[in-house]
């Protein structure tokens, strides 16, 4: 098999530049380079807190938090200014955390956390952001692709080292196959591949265009997105972390109590119609709590990454959780 190609899919891979998003008191969003964040060894109450701002594939808590100024309001009386770094790439997110440019990764994929930890970085899971196996899909123009065996020798496009990569491997394993039995190149619309691995709005649009869904992640992957921090920052800034987690609960409460308004806000932010957002929203679990099932999902992903050669040693993921 040729190397699994990481595609520039809009829903999965974004610009790698570290860009900040400052929000004015009036609520307008202005983009500016993110200044340096708190590094290890600073006082327990930093002057500034930088966290990532990632809206895709359907990061509803992030969108609602910014719209309602929930985090900004939470830290105002502590004298902490809030800044945002718009970094869609998981690798760039974990690098920014390691360098101290960002203190909180607010929505980072489990594979990125595992890879960063395997490379020796100080990274720990604070709590959960979302789980959405049904939002991660494989689509094709060929409706005869209905089983793992039918994919043997087919060309399949998708981003390497991600939940979508794990989806493909898990689906093939159901037929006793491996990724070596398939191929990877781009792209579905151009007719040069037999199937494409896509998520979120891109998957919804593929469905609307009439593409055949070969499989989604239900029963195959957990598709876990987490909130992560450096352990040293966590230990030295427990009051800040506690305040952040309380603000997360306020985000969750707003989402629960104002669903129609939430759908409208998200649709406007992502330039989608509300019905599309409503359908996709039903595929997501945004509970913050870390469950045994979440840890099992992390372990399954770590095992997949080890067997695929993405990490060199087996990992006990319990070490990743604070």
mmCIF file of C-alpha atoms in Angstrom:
data_model
loop_
_atom_site.group_PDB
_atom_site.id
_atom_site.type_symbol
_atom_site.label_atom_id
_atom_site.label_comp_id
_atom_site.label_asym_id
_atom_site.label_seq_id
_atom_site.Cartn_x
_atom_site.Cartn_y
_atom_site.Cartn_z
ATOM 1 C CA UNK A 1 0.000 0.000 0.000
ATOM 2 C CA UNK A 2 1.202 3.522 -0.712
ATOM 3 C CA UNK A 3 1.490 5.776 2.304
ATOM 4 C CA UNK A 4 -1.857 6.925 3.730
ATOM 5 C CA UNK A 5 -2.111 10.503 2.448
ATOM 6 C CA UNK A 6 -3.166 13.342 4.766
ATOM 7 C CA UNK A 7 -5.589 15.385 2.695
ATOM 8 C CA UNK A 8 -6.421 19.037 3.092
ATOM 9 C CA UNK A 9 -10.042 18.305 3.958
ATOM 10 C CA UNK A 10 -11.761 21.424 5.196
ATOM 11 C CA UNK A 11 -13.333 19.650 8.122
ATOM 12 C CA UNK A 12 -10.191 17.913 9.334
ATOM 13 C CA UNK A 13 -7.083 19.894 8.452
ATOM 14 C CA UNK A 14 -6.801 23.656 8.776
ATOM 15 C CA UNK A 15 -4.202 26.373 8.526
ATOM 16 C CA UNK A 16 -1.165 25.642 10.647
ATOM 17 C CA UNK A 17 -0.335 29.238 11.543
ATOM 18 C CA UNK A 18 -0.717 30.240 15.187
ATOM 19 C CA UNK A 19 -3.300 32.993 15.064
ATOM 20 C CA UNK A 20 -5.051 34.671 17.954
ATOM 21 C CA UNK A 21 -8.669 35.806 18.126
ATOM 22 C CA UNK A 22 -9.236 38.642 20.527
ATOM 23 C CA UNK A 23 -12.808 39.558 21.427
ATOM 24 C CA UNK A 24 -13.696 43.161 22.176
ATOM 25 C CA UNK A 25 -16.102 44.182 24.912
ATOM 26 C CA UNK A 26 -18.775 44.750 22.277
ATOM 27 C CA UNK A 27 -18.449 41.121 21.202
ATOM 28 C CA UNK A 28 -16.828 41.737 17.813
ATOM 29 C CA UNK A 29 -14.111 39.271 16.812
ATOM 30 C CA UNK A 30 -10.746 40.645 15.702
ATOM 31 C CA UNK A 31 -7.937 38.457 14.467
ATOM 32 C CA UNK A 32 -4.412 39.196 15.652
ATOM 33 C CA UNK A 33 -1.226 37.186 16.273
ATOM 34 C CA UNK A 34 -1.498 35.406 19.591
ATOM 35 C CA UNK A 35 1.066 36.771 22.066
ATOM 36 C CA UNK A 36 3.143 34.453 24.178
ATOM 37 C CA UNK A 37 1.256 32.696 26.948
ATOM 38 C CA UNK A 38 2.124 31.665 30.452
ATOM 39 C CA UNK A 39 5.095 29.340 30.804
ATOM 40 C CA UNK A 40 6.109 26.976 33.552
ATOM 41 C CA UNK A 41 7.381 28.747 36.655
ATOM 42 C CA UNK A 42 5.136 31.831 36.530
ATOM 43 C CA UNK A 43 2.986 32.981 39.420
ATOM 44 C CA UNK A 44 -0.140 31.004 40.260
ATOM 45 C CA UNK A 45 -2.366 33.705 38.731
ATOM 46 C CA UNK A 46 -1.121 34.519 35.222
ATOM 47 C CA UNK A 47 -1.854 37.872 33.580
ATOM 48 C CA UNK A 48 -3.080 36.129 30.473
ATOM 49 C CA UNK A 49 -4.684 32.842 29.481
ATOM 50 C CA UNK A 50 -4.524 31.596 25.901
ATOM 51 C CA UNK A 51 -6.708 28.760 24.695
ATOM 52 C CA UNK A 52 -7.418 27.300 21.308
ATOM 53 C CA UNK A 53 -10.429 28.282 19.221
ATOM 54 C CA UNK A 54 -11.473 25.460 16.876
ATOM 55 C CA UNK A 55 -15.005 25.428 15.457
ATOM 56 C CA UNK A 56 -14.881 22.439 13.084
ATOM 57 C CA UNK A 57 -16.267 19.905 12.586
ATOM 58 C CA UNK A 58 -19.101 20.987 14.930
ATOM 59 C CA UNK A 59 -17.534 22.347 18.105
ATOM 60 C CA UNK A 60 -20.676 23.815 19.609
ATOM 61 C CA UNK A 61 -19.299 24.626 23.101
ATOM 62 C CA UNK A 62 -16.494 26.694 21.544
ATOM 63 C CA UNK A 63 -18.897 28.667 19.369
ATOM 64 C CA UNK A 64 -21.357 29.296 22.210
ATOM 65 C CA UNK A 65 -18.626 30.263 24.665
ATOM 66 C CA UNK A 66 -17.282 32.953 22.348
ATOM 67 C CA UNK A 67 -20.706 34.246 21.436
ATOM 68 C CA UNK A 68 -21.725 34.582 25.090
ATOM 69 C CA UNK A 69 -18.315 35.762 26.452
ATOM 70 C CA UNK A 70 -18.499 33.041 29.098
ATOM 71 C CA UNK A 71 -14.784 32.453 29.623
ATOM 72 C CA UNK A 72 -13.928 36.133 29.370
ATOM 73 C CA UNK A 73 -16.493 36.986 32.042
ATOM 74 C CA UNK A 74 -15.282 34.138 34.265
ATOM 75 C CA UNK A 75 -11.743 35.510 34.506
ATOM 76 C CA UNK A 76 -12.473 39.237 34.564
ATOM 77 C CA UNK A 77 -12.437 39.579 38.360
ATOM 78 C CA UNK A 78 -9.131 37.671 38.524
ATOM 79 C CA UNK A 79 -7.425 40.249 36.334
ATOM 80 C CA UNK A 80 -6.662 37.639 33.664
ATOM 81 C CA UNK A 81 -6.994 38.646 30.038
ATOM 82 C CA UNK A 82 -8.224 35.972 27.665
ATOM 83 C CA UNK A 83 -6.811 35.306 24.214
ATOM 84 C CA UNK A 84 -7.614 32.714 21.560
ATOM 85 C CA UNK A 85 -5.370 30.814 19.171
ATOM 86 C CA UNK A 86 -7.065 29.531 16.037
ATOM 87 C CA UNK A 87 -5.141 26.313 15.395
ATOM 88 C CA UNK A 88 -6.985 23.529 13.606
ATOM 89 C CA UNK A 89 -4.114 21.060 13.234
ATOM 90 C CA UNK A 90 -3.798 18.703 16.199
ATOM 91 C CA UNK A 91 -0.012 18.553 15.796
ATOM 92 C CA UNK A 92 0.226 22.352 15.873
ATOM 93 C CA UNK A 93 -2.067 22.490 18.895
ATOM 94 C CA UNK A 94 0.077 20.144 20.962
ATOM 95 C CA UNK A 95 3.244 21.961 19.855
ATOM 96 C CA UNK A 96 1.753 25.278 21.005
ATOM 97 C CA UNK A 97 0.896 23.723 24.358
ATOM 98 C CA UNK A 98 4.398 22.332 24.767
ATOM 99 C CA UNK A 99 6.000 25.690 23.944
ATOM 100 C CA UNK A 100 3.782 27.609 26.381
ATOM 101 C CA UNK A 101 2.123 29.694 23.659
ATOM 102 C CA UNK A 102 -1.196 28.122 24.678
ATOM 103 C CA UNK A 103 -2.260 27.016 28.148
ATOM 104 C CA UNK A 104 -5.491 25.136 27.357
ATOM 105 C CA UNK A 105 -6.317 23.032 24.314
ATOM 106 C CA UNK A 106 -10.067 23.492 24.137
ATOM 107 C CA UNK A 107 -10.921 20.659 21.709
ATOM 108 C CA UNK A 108 -8.054 18.376 20.686
ATOM 109 C CA UNK A 109 -8.382 14.870 19.265
ATOM 110 C CA UNK A 110 -7.373 11.831 21.284
ATOM 111 C CA UNK A 111 -4.818 10.762 18.623
ATOM 112 C CA UNK A 112 -3.031 14.119 18.935
ATOM 113 C CA UNK A 113 -2.895 13.856 22.729
ATOM 114 C CA UNK A 114 -1.541 10.308 22.550
ATOM 115 C CA UNK A 115 1.096 11.146 19.931
ATOM 116 C CA UNK A 116 2.277 14.194 21.880
ATOM 117 C CA UNK A 117 2.567 12.194 25.117
ATOM 118 C CA UNK A 118 4.365 9.368 23.289
ATOM 119 C CA UNK A 119 6.936 11.926 22.124
ATOM 120 C CA UNK A 120 7.609 12.967 25.708
ATOM 121 C CA UNK A 121 5.515 16.144 25.934
ATOM 122 C CA UNK A 122 3.879 17.281 29.156
ATOM 123 C CA UNK A 123 0.201 16.917 28.230
ATOM 124 C CA UNK A 124 -2.743 15.738 30.302
ATOM 125 C CA UNK A 125 -6.478 15.394 29.718
ATOM 126 C CA UNK A 126 -8.459 17.777 31.919
ATOM 127 C CA UNK A 127 -11.914 16.614 30.848
ATOM 128 C CA UNK A 128 -13.910 15.638 27.799
ATOM 129 C CA UNK A 129 -15.082 17.922 24.995
ATOM 130 C CA UNK A 130 -17.125 15.627 22.761
ATOM 131 C CA UNK A 131 -17.713 12.156 21.386
ATOM 132 C CA UNK A 132 -19.223 11.805 17.921
ATOM 133 C CA UNK A 133 -18.601 8.455 16.199
ATOM 134 C CA UNK A 134 -21.590 8.904 13.875
ATOM 135 C CA UNK A 135 -20.180 12.212 12.622
ATOM 136 C CA UNK A 136 -17.090 10.465 11.197
ATOM 137 C CA UNK A 137 -17.924 8.720 7.939
ATOM 138 C CA UNK A 138 -16.684 7.033 4.799
ATOM 139 C CA UNK A 139 -18.551 8.006 1.634
ATOM 140 C CA UNK A 140 -18.377 6.750 -1.921
ATOM 141 C CA UNK A 141 -20.024 7.191 -5.298
ATOM 142 C CA UNK A 142 -20.074 3.383 -5.602
ATOM 143 C CA UNK A 143 -23.070 1.903 -3.780
ATOM 144 C CA UNK A 144 -21.646 -1.610 -4.189
ATOM 145 C CA UNK A 145 -19.142 -0.862 -1.417
ATOM 146 C CA UNK A 146 -21.098 -2.299 1.470
ATOM 147 C CA UNK A 147 -18.647 -4.563 3.318
ATOM 148 C CA UNK A 148 -15.024 -4.447 4.433
ATOM 149 C CA UNK A 149 -14.200 -7.078 1.832
ATOM 150 C CA UNK A 150 -15.589 -4.860 -0.931
ATOM 151 C CA UNK A 151 -12.892 -2.271 -0.165
ATOM 152 C CA UNK A 152 -10.013 -4.626 -0.936
ATOM 153 C CA UNK A 153 -7.791 -2.974 -3.537
ATOM 154 C CA UNK A 154 -9.864 0.219 -3.516
ATOM 155 C CA UNK A 155 -8.431 3.717 -3.249
ATOM 156 C CA UNK A 156 -9.498 5.531 -0.078
ATOM 157 C CA UNK A 157 -8.660 9.126 0.816
ATOM 158 C CA UNK A 158 -8.400 10.620 4.270
ATOM 159 C CA UNK A 159 -6.149 12.307 6.840
ATOM 160 C CA UNK A 160 -3.533 10.076 8.478
ATOM 161 C CA UNK A 161 -3.206 9.744 12.232
ATOM 162 C CA UNK A 162 -6.766 10.842 12.980
ATOM 163 C CA UNK A 163 -10.105 9.454 14.122
ATOM 164 C CA UNK A 164 -10.940 8.929 10.438
ATOM 165 C CA UNK A 165 -7.794 6.855 9.931
ATOM 166 C CA UNK A 166 -8.811 4.713 12.896
ATOM 167 C CA UNK A 167 -12.334 4.392 11.457
ATOM 168 C CA UNK A 168 -10.945 2.915 8.243
ATOM 169 C CA UNK A 169 -8.691 0.483 10.092
ATOM 170 C CA UNK A 170 -11.493 -0.650 12.405
ATOM 171 C CA UNK A 171 -13.933 -1.113 9.540
ATOM 172 C CA UNK A 172 -11.462 -3.173 7.508
ATOM 173 C CA UNK A 173 -10.605 -5.277 10.547
ATOM 174 C CA UNK A 174 -14.245 -6.406 10.636
ATOM 175 C CA UNK A 175 -13.526 -8.281 7.419
ATOM 176 C CA UNK A 176 -10.125 -9.567 8.476
ATOM 177 C CA UNK A 177 -8.382 -6.900 6.392
ATOM 178 C CA UNK A 178 -5.845 -4.181 7.141
ATOM 179 C CA UNK A 179 -5.152 -0.798 5.585
ATOM 180 C CA UNK A 180 -2.516 -2.561 3.495
ATOM 181 C CA UNK A 181 -5.415 -4.127 1.602
ATOM 182 C CA UNK A 182 -6.598 -0.702 0.444
ATOM 183 C CA UNK A 183 -4.913 2.308 -1.142
ATOM 184 C CA UNK A 184 -5.054 6.056 -0.540
ATOM 185 C CA UNK A 185 -5.116 9.038 -2.848
ATOM 186 C CA UNK A 186 -7.337 12.086 -3.597
ATOM 187 C CA UNK A 187 -10.143 13.048 -4.174
ATOM 188 C CA UNK A 188 -13.712 11.783 -4.266
ATOM 189 C CA UNK A 189 -15.257 14.635 -6.260
ATOM 190 C CA UNK A 190 -12.606 14.234 -8.950
ATOM 191 C CA UNK A 191 -13.401 10.562 -9.305
ATOM 192 C CA UNK A 192 -9.837 9.469 -8.548
ATOM 193 C CA UNK A 193 -10.734 7.561 -5.383
ATOM 194 C CA UNK A 194 -13.320 4.958 -4.510
ATOM 195 C CA UNK A 195 -14.119 6.322 -1.062
ATOM 196 C CA UNK A 196 -13.311 9.317 1.122
ATOM 197 C CA UNK A 197 -13.096 9.650 4.904
ATOM 198 C CA UNK A 198 -14.794 12.863 6.027
ATOM 199 C CA UNK A 199 -16.435 14.340 9.126
ATOM 200 C CA UNK A 200 -18.874 16.946 10.337
ATOM 201 C CA UNK A 201 -20.337 19.348 7.789
ATOM 202 C CA UNK A 202 -18.360 17.733 4.955
ATOM 203 C CA UNK A 203 -20.005 14.395 5.731
ATOM 204 C CA UNK A 204 -23.423 16.033 5.922
ATOM 205 C CA UNK A 205 -22.856 17.682 2.542
ATOM 206 C CA UNK A 206 -21.745 14.365 1.031
ATOM 207 C CA UNK A 207 -25.004 12.843 2.226
ATOM 208 C CA UNK A 208 -27.003 15.715 0.707
ATOM 209 C CA UNK A 209 -25.156 15.279 -2.595
ATOM 210 C CA UNK A 210 -26.336 11.691 -2.716
ATOM 211 C CA UNK A 211 -23.047 9.917 -2.031
ATOM 212 C CA UNK A 212 -23.271 6.388 -0.646
ATOM 213 C CA UNK A 213 -22.229 6.060 3.002
ATOM 214 C CA UNK A 214 -20.017 2.999 3.320
ATOM 215 C CA UNK A 215 -19.785 3.303 7.111
ATOM 216 C CA UNK A 216 -19.763 5.696 10.001
ATOM 217 C CA UNK A 217 -17.864 5.340 13.253
ATOM 218 C CA UNK A 218 -20.725 3.932 15.314
ATOM 219 C CA UNK A 219 -19.451 0.784 17.034
ATOM 220 C CA UNK A 220 -16.007 1.203 15.454
ATOM 221 C CA UNK A 221 -14.414 4.245 17.100
ATOM 222 C CA UNK A 222 -15.203 6.565 19.991
ATOM 223 C CA UNK A 223 -14.143 9.725 18.089
ATOM 224 C CA UNK A 224 -13.123 11.427 21.311
ATOM 225 C CA UNK A 225 -12.213 15.095 21.516
ATOM 226 C CA UNK A 226 -10.726 16.246 24.819
ATOM 227 C CA UNK A 227 -9.647 19.337 26.731
ATOM 228 C CA UNK A 228 -5.940 19.206 27.564
ATOM 229 C CA UNK A 229 -3.388 21.156 29.583
ATOM 230 C CA UNK A 230 0.201 20.832 30.712
ATOM 231 C CA UNK A 231 0.446 19.128 34.090
ATOM 232 C CA UNK A 232 2.879 21.730 35.382
ATOM 233 C CA UNK A 233 0.432 24.531 34.533
ATOM 234 C CA UNK A 234 -2.391 22.595 36.168
ATOM 235 C CA UNK A 235 -0.439 22.092 39.405
ATOM 236 C CA UNK A 236 0.655 25.751 39.659
ATOM 237 C CA UNK A 237 -2.678 27.267 38.645
ATOM 238 C CA UNK A 238 -5.376 25.163 40.252
ATOM 239 C CA UNK A 239 -7.522 28.220 40.987
ATOM 240 C CA UNK A 240 -7.428 29.170 37.303
ATOM 241 C CA UNK A 241 -8.284 25.637 36.205
ATOM 242 C CA UNK A 242 -11.144 25.433 38.715
ATOM 243 C CA UNK A 243 -12.535 28.702 37.382
ATOM 244 C CA UNK A 244 -12.210 27.436 33.819
ATOM 245 C CA UNK A 245 -14.067 24.212 34.584
ATOM 246 C CA UNK A 246 -16.884 26.119 36.295
ATOM 247 C CA UNK A 247 -17.175 28.259 33.171
ATOM 248 C CA UNK A 248 -17.342 25.091 31.060
ATOM 249 C CA UNK A 249 -20.355 24.037 33.126
ATOM 250 C CA UNK A 250 -22.018 27.368 32.352
ATOM 251 C CA UNK A 251 -21.464 26.737 28.651
ATOM 252 C CA UNK A 252 -23.097 23.319 29.001
ATOM 253 C CA UNK A 253 -26.031 24.815 30.916
ATOM 254 C CA UNK A 254 -26.604 27.450 28.232
ATOM 255 C CA UNK A 255 -26.576 24.756 25.540
ATOM 256 C CA UNK A 256 -29.111 22.680 27.487
ATOM 257 C CA UNK A 257 -31.474 25.549 28.267
ATOM 258 C CA UNK A 258 -31.369 27.402 24.937
ATOM 259 C CA UNK A 259 -31.212 24.776 22.211
ATOM 260 C CA UNK A 260 -33.044 26.750 19.521
ATOM 261 C CA UNK A 261 -30.826 29.772 20.079
ATOM 262 C CA UNK A 262 -27.752 27.532 20.114
ATOM 263 C CA UNK A 263 -28.671 26.045 16.740
ATOM 264 C CA UNK A 264 -29.136 29.523 15.305
ATOM 265 C CA UNK A 265 -25.785 30.772 16.648
ATOM 266 C CA UNK A 266 -23.898 27.730 15.363
ATOM 267 C CA UNK A 267 -25.580 27.848 11.953
ATOM 268 C CA UNK A 268 -24.579 31.494 11.540
ATOM 269 C CA UNK A 269 -21.004 30.874 12.682
ATOM 270 C CA UNK A 270 -20.479 27.898 10.344
ATOM 271 C CA UNK A 271 -22.574 29.304 7.470
ATOM 272 C CA UNK A 272 -24.952 26.335 7.510
ATOM 273 C CA UNK A 273 -28.717 26.138 7.616
ATOM 274 C CA UNK A 274 -30.264 25.381 10.979
ATOM 275 C CA UNK A 275 -31.704 22.044 9.867
ATOM 276 C CA UNK A 276 -28.217 20.835 8.937
ATOM 277 C CA UNK A 277 -26.887 21.877 12.332
ATOM 278 C CA UNK A 278 -29.837 20.207 14.082
ATOM 279 C CA UNK A 279 -29.176 16.906 12.310
ATOM 280 C CA UNK A 280 -25.429 16.971 13.022
ATOM 281 C CA UNK A 281 -25.909 18.141 16.615
ATOM 282 C CA UNK A 282 -27.834 14.946 17.377
ATOM 283 C CA UNK A 283 -24.658 12.951 16.640
ATOM 284 C CA UNK A 284 -22.655 14.600 19.429
ATOM 285 C CA UNK A 285 -22.257 14.007 23.150
ATOM 286 C CA UNK A 286 -20.732 17.114 24.727
ATOM 287 C CA UNK A 287 -20.601 15.858 28.317
ATOM 288 C CA UNK A 288 -17.485 17.045 30.186
ATOM 289 C CA UNK A 289 -17.227 14.054 32.515
ATOM 290 C CA UNK A 290 -14.471 11.502 31.953
ATOM 291 C CA UNK A 291 -15.991 8.011 32.064
ATOM 292 C CA UNK A 292 -14.488 4.546 32.039
ATOM 293 C CA UNK A 293 -15.823 4.249 28.493
ATOM 294 C CA UNK A 294 -13.879 7.363 27.505
ATOM 295 C CA UNK A 295 -10.682 5.902 28.923
ATOM 296 C CA UNK A 296 -11.372 2.654 27.095
ATOM 297 C CA UNK A 297 -11.799 4.677 23.909
ATOM 298 C CA UNK A 298 -8.462 6.402 24.479
ATOM 299 C CA UNK A 299 -6.841 3.017 25.063
ATOM 300 C CA UNK A 300 -8.330 1.608 21.870
ATOM 301 C CA UNK A 301 -6.926 4.556 19.922
ATOM 302 C CA UNK A 302 -3.499 4.204 21.565
ATOM 303 C CA UNK A 303 -3.432 0.505 20.729
ATOM 304 C CA UNK A 304 -4.371 1.275 17.125
ATOM 305 C CA UNK A 305 -1.600 3.872 16.889
ATOM 306 C CA UNK A 306 0.971 1.420 18.269
ATOM 307 C CA UNK A 307 -0.056 -1.356 15.882
ATOM 308 C CA UNK A 308 0.014 1.118 12.993
ATOM 309 C CA UNK A 309 3.519 2.291 13.883
ATOM 310 C CA UNK A 310 2.467 5.837 14.777
ATOM 311 C CA UNK A 311 3.898 5.476 18.276
ATOM 312 C CA UNK A 312 6.888 3.308 19.131
ATOM 313 C CA UNK A 313 5.778 1.859 22.459
ATOM 314 C CA UNK A 314 2.530 0.619 23.929
ATOM 315 C CA UNK A 315 0.856 3.152 26.192
ATOM 316 C CA UNK A 316 -1.292 2.865 29.302
ATOM 317 C CA UNK A 317 -3.579 5.863 28.760
ATOM 318 C CA UNK A 318 -4.492 6.118 32.444
ATOM 319 C CA UNK A 319 -1.315 8.169 32.802
ATOM 320 C CA UNK A 320 -2.837 10.835 30.543
ATOM 321 C CA UNK A 321 -5.707 11.767 32.853
ATOM 322 C CA UNK A 322 -5.455 14.271 35.677
#
